[in-house]
Amino acid sequence: MSEPEVGGIAADRLRSIVERIERLEEELKGLTNDIKDIYAEAKSAGFDVPVIRRINWSPSGWLLKIMMNGNNEK
C-alpha cells in the first residue's frame, strides 16, 4: 500500500520536515538565550556591549581584525 499523500507530498516526509524545523527553532531559541547571557556577563564585567555587538556584526570580522592587529594591512 502506498503512503498517504498531502498536497502531493508524502505525509511522513512532510512530518519529518516539520519536526526538523521545529527542532532547529528550539535550538535557535536556546542559542539566543545563551548569547543574551554572554552579553549580560560582558556588561557586568564592565565591557561596552554596543561595541561588542558592532564587532560581532561586522562583515567577515574586519573590525575585530583591526582592533587586534591594528590597521597595518594594505
Short mmCIF file of N, CA and C in Angstrom, two decimals:
data_model
loop_
_atom_site.label_atom_id
_atom_site.label_comp_id
_atom_site.label_asym_id
_atom_site.label_seq_id
_atom_site.Cartn_x
_atom_site.Cartn_y
_atom_site.Cartn_z
N MET A 1 0.85 -1.17 0.00
CA MET A 1 0.00 0.00 0.00
C MET A 1 0.89 1.24 0.00
N SER A 2 0.52 2.24 -0.78
CA SER A 2 1.35 3.44 -0.86
C SER A 2 1.08 4.37 0.31
N GLU A 3 2.04 5.24 0.54
CA GLU A 3 1.98 6.21 1.63
C GLU A 3 0.89 7.25 1.35
N PRO A 4 0.11 7.63 2.39
CA PRO A 4 -0.88 8.67 2.16
C PRO A 4 -0.19 9.97 1.78
N GLU A 5 -0.80 10.73 0.89
CA GLU A 5 -0.18 11.96 0.43
C GLU A 5 -1.00 13.17 0.82
N VAL A 6 -0.30 14.27 1.11
CA VAL A 6 -0.93 15.54 1.46
C VAL A 6 -0.41 16.56 0.47
N GLY A 7 -1.28 17.04 -0.40
CA GLY A 7 -0.86 18.04 -1.39
C GLY A 7 0.27 17.55 -2.27
N GLY A 8 0.33 16.26 -2.57
CA GLY A 8 1.36 15.73 -3.44
C GLY A 8 2.65 15.34 -2.72
N ILE A 9 2.74 15.60 -1.43
CA ILE A 9 3.95 15.25 -0.67
C ILE A 9 3.58 14.14 0.30
N ALA A 10 4.40 13.13 0.38
CA ALA A 10 4.14 12.02 1.29
C ALA A 10 4.03 12.55 2.72
N ALA A 11 3.04 12.06 3.46
CA ALA A 11 2.77 12.55 4.82
C ALA A 11 3.97 12.37 5.74
N ASP A 12 4.65 11.24 5.66
CA ASP A 12 5.81 11.01 6.53
C ASP A 12 6.94 11.99 6.22
N ARG A 13 7.13 12.27 4.96
CA ARG A 13 8.18 13.23 4.56
C ARG A 13 7.85 14.61 5.09
N LEU A 14 6.58 15.02 4.97
CA LEU A 14 6.15 16.32 5.46
C LEU A 14 6.32 16.41 6.97
N ARG A 15 5.94 15.35 7.68
CA ARG A 15 6.09 15.31 9.14
C ARG A 15 7.56 15.46 9.52
N SER A 16 8.42 14.76 8.81
CA SER A 16 9.86 14.83 9.08
C SER A 16 10.39 16.25 8.88
N ILE A 17 9.98 16.90 7.82
CA ILE A 17 10.42 18.27 7.55
C ILE A 17 9.96 19.20 8.66
N VAL A 18 8.69 19.10 9.04
CA VAL A 18 8.14 19.96 10.09
C VAL A 18 8.87 19.72 11.41
N GLU A 19 9.12 18.47 11.76
CA GLU A 19 9.81 18.16 13.01
C GLU A 19 11.24 18.69 13.01
N ARG A 20 11.93 18.60 11.87
CA ARG A 20 13.30 19.13 11.79
C ARG A 20 13.31 20.64 11.97
N ILE A 21 12.36 21.32 11.36
CA ILE A 21 12.28 22.78 11.52
C ILE A 21 11.99 23.13 12.97
N GLU A 22 11.05 22.42 13.59
CA GLU A 22 10.73 22.69 15.00
C GLU A 22 11.95 22.48 15.89
N ARG A 23 12.71 21.42 15.64
CA ARG A 23 13.91 21.13 16.44
C ARG A 23 14.95 22.25 16.27
N LEU A 24 15.15 22.70 15.04
CA LEU A 24 16.11 23.78 14.80
C LEU A 24 15.65 25.09 15.44
N GLU A 25 14.33 25.35 15.42
CA GLU A 25 13.82 26.56 16.07
C GLU A 25 14.06 26.52 17.57
N GLU A 26 13.93 25.34 18.18
CA GLU A 26 14.21 25.20 19.61
C GLU A 26 15.69 25.43 19.89
N GLU A 27 16.56 24.87 19.04
CA GLU A 27 18.00 25.09 19.20
C GLU A 27 18.33 26.57 19.07
N LEU A 28 17.71 27.23 18.11
CA LEU A 28 17.95 28.66 17.91
C LEU A 28 17.53 29.46 19.13
N LYS A 29 16.39 29.09 19.71
CA LYS A 29 15.92 29.76 20.92
C LYS A 29 16.94 29.61 22.05
N GLY A 30 17.47 28.41 22.20
CA GLY A 30 18.48 28.16 23.23
C GLY A 30 19.76 28.96 22.98
N LEU A 31 20.19 29.01 21.73
CA LEU A 31 21.40 29.78 21.39
C LEU A 31 21.18 31.27 21.62
N THR A 32 19.99 31.76 21.29
CA THR A 32 19.67 33.17 21.51
C THR A 32 19.75 33.50 22.99
N ASN A 33 19.23 32.62 23.83
CA ASN A 33 19.30 32.83 25.28
C ASN A 33 20.75 32.80 25.76
N ASP A 34 21.56 31.89 25.20
CA ASP A 34 22.98 31.84 25.57
C ASP A 34 23.69 33.14 25.21
N ILE A 35 23.39 33.68 24.04
CA ILE A 35 24.01 34.93 23.60
C ILE A 35 23.61 36.07 24.53
N LYS A 36 22.34 36.12 24.92
CA LYS A 36 21.89 37.15 25.86
C LYS A 36 22.66 37.05 27.17
N ASP A 37 22.86 35.83 27.65
CA ASP A 37 23.60 35.62 28.90
C ASP A 37 25.05 36.11 28.77
N ILE A 38 25.66 35.86 27.63
CA ILE A 38 27.05 36.28 27.43
C ILE A 38 27.14 37.80 27.38
N TYR A 39 26.19 38.45 26.71
CA TYR A 39 26.19 39.92 26.70
C TYR A 39 25.99 40.47 28.11
N ALA A 40 25.13 39.84 28.90
CA ALA A 40 24.93 40.27 30.28
C ALA A 40 26.22 40.09 31.08
N GLU A 41 26.92 39.00 30.86
CA GLU A 41 28.20 38.76 31.52
C GLU A 41 29.22 39.84 31.14
N ALA A 42 29.26 40.18 29.85
CA ALA A 42 30.19 41.21 29.38
C ALA A 42 29.86 42.55 30.02
N LYS A 43 28.58 42.86 30.10
CA LYS A 43 28.16 44.13 30.71
C LYS A 43 28.55 44.18 32.18
N SER A 44 28.32 43.09 32.90
CA SER A 44 28.66 43.07 34.32
C SER A 44 30.17 43.13 34.56
N ALA A 45 30.95 42.72 33.54
CA ALA A 45 32.41 42.80 33.64
C ALA A 45 32.93 44.17 33.24
N GLY A 46 32.01 45.06 32.84
CA GLY A 46 32.41 46.42 32.51
C GLY A 46 32.72 46.67 31.04
N PHE A 47 32.45 45.70 30.19
CA PHE A 47 32.70 45.89 28.76
C PHE A 47 31.57 46.70 28.13
N ASP A 48 31.87 47.36 27.02
CA ASP A 48 30.90 48.16 26.29
C ASP A 48 30.15 47.24 25.33
N VAL A 49 28.95 46.83 25.72
CA VAL A 49 28.18 45.85 24.96
C VAL A 49 27.86 46.33 23.55
N PRO A 50 27.46 47.60 23.34
CA PRO A 50 27.21 48.03 21.96
C PRO A 50 28.44 47.88 21.05
N VAL A 51 29.62 48.09 21.59
CA VAL A 51 30.84 47.91 20.79
C VAL A 51 31.02 46.42 20.47
N ILE A 52 30.78 45.57 21.44
CA ILE A 52 30.89 44.12 21.20
C ILE A 52 29.90 43.69 20.13
N ARG A 53 28.68 44.20 20.21
CA ARG A 53 27.68 43.87 19.18
C ARG A 53 28.15 44.32 17.80
N ARG A 54 28.73 45.51 17.73
CA ARG A 54 29.21 46.03 16.45
C ARG A 54 30.34 45.16 15.91
N ILE A 55 31.22 44.71 16.78
CA ILE A 55 32.31 43.83 16.36
C ILE A 55 31.74 42.53 15.80
N ASN A 56 30.78 41.96 16.51
CA ASN A 56 30.20 40.68 16.08
C ASN A 56 29.44 40.79 14.77
N TRP A 57 28.89 41.94 14.47
CA TRP A 57 28.08 42.08 13.26
C TRP A 57 28.87 42.66 12.09
N SER A 58 30.15 42.95 12.27
CA SER A 58 30.94 43.49 11.17
C SER A 58 31.18 42.39 10.13
N PRO A 59 31.16 42.75 8.86
CA PRO A 59 31.36 41.75 7.81
C PRO A 59 32.73 41.08 7.94
N SER A 60 32.73 39.78 7.94
CA SER A 60 33.97 38.98 7.98
C SER A 60 34.85 39.30 9.17
N GLY A 61 34.30 39.91 10.19
CA GLY A 61 35.08 40.23 11.38
C GLY A 61 36.16 41.27 11.15
N TRP A 62 36.01 42.09 10.13
CA TRP A 62 37.06 43.07 9.80
C TRP A 62 37.34 44.01 10.96
N LEU A 63 36.31 44.40 11.69
CA LEU A 63 36.51 45.33 12.80
C LEU A 63 37.34 44.68 13.90
N LEU A 64 37.06 43.43 14.20
CA LEU A 64 37.84 42.71 15.21
C LEU A 64 39.30 42.58 14.78
N LYS A 65 39.53 42.28 13.50
CA LYS A 65 40.90 42.16 12.99
C LYS A 65 41.65 43.47 13.16
N ILE A 66 41.00 44.58 12.86
CA ILE A 66 41.64 45.89 13.01
C ILE A 66 41.96 46.14 14.48
N MET A 67 41.02 45.82 15.36
CA MET A 67 41.24 46.06 16.78
C MET A 67 42.39 45.20 17.32
N MET A 68 42.50 43.97 16.84
CA MET A 68 43.52 43.06 17.36
C MET A 68 44.90 43.31 16.74
N ASN A 69 44.94 43.68 15.44
CA ASN A 69 46.21 43.79 14.73
C ASN A 69 46.58 45.21 14.35
N GLY A 70 45.70 46.14 14.54
CA GLY A 70 45.93 47.48 14.04
C GLY A 70 45.57 47.53 12.57
N ASN A 71 45.60 48.67 11.97
CA ASN A 71 45.22 48.81 10.57
C ASN A 71 46.47 48.81 9.70
N ASN A 72 47.27 47.74 9.78
CA ASN A 72 48.53 47.66 9.05
C ASN A 72 48.40 47.00 7.69
N GLU A 73 47.22 46.45 7.38
CA GLU A 73 47.04 45.77 6.10
C GLU A 73 46.89 46.78 4.99
N LYS A 74 47.47 46.47 3.83
CA LYS A 74 47.37 47.38 2.68
C LYS A 74 46.72 46.69 1.53
#
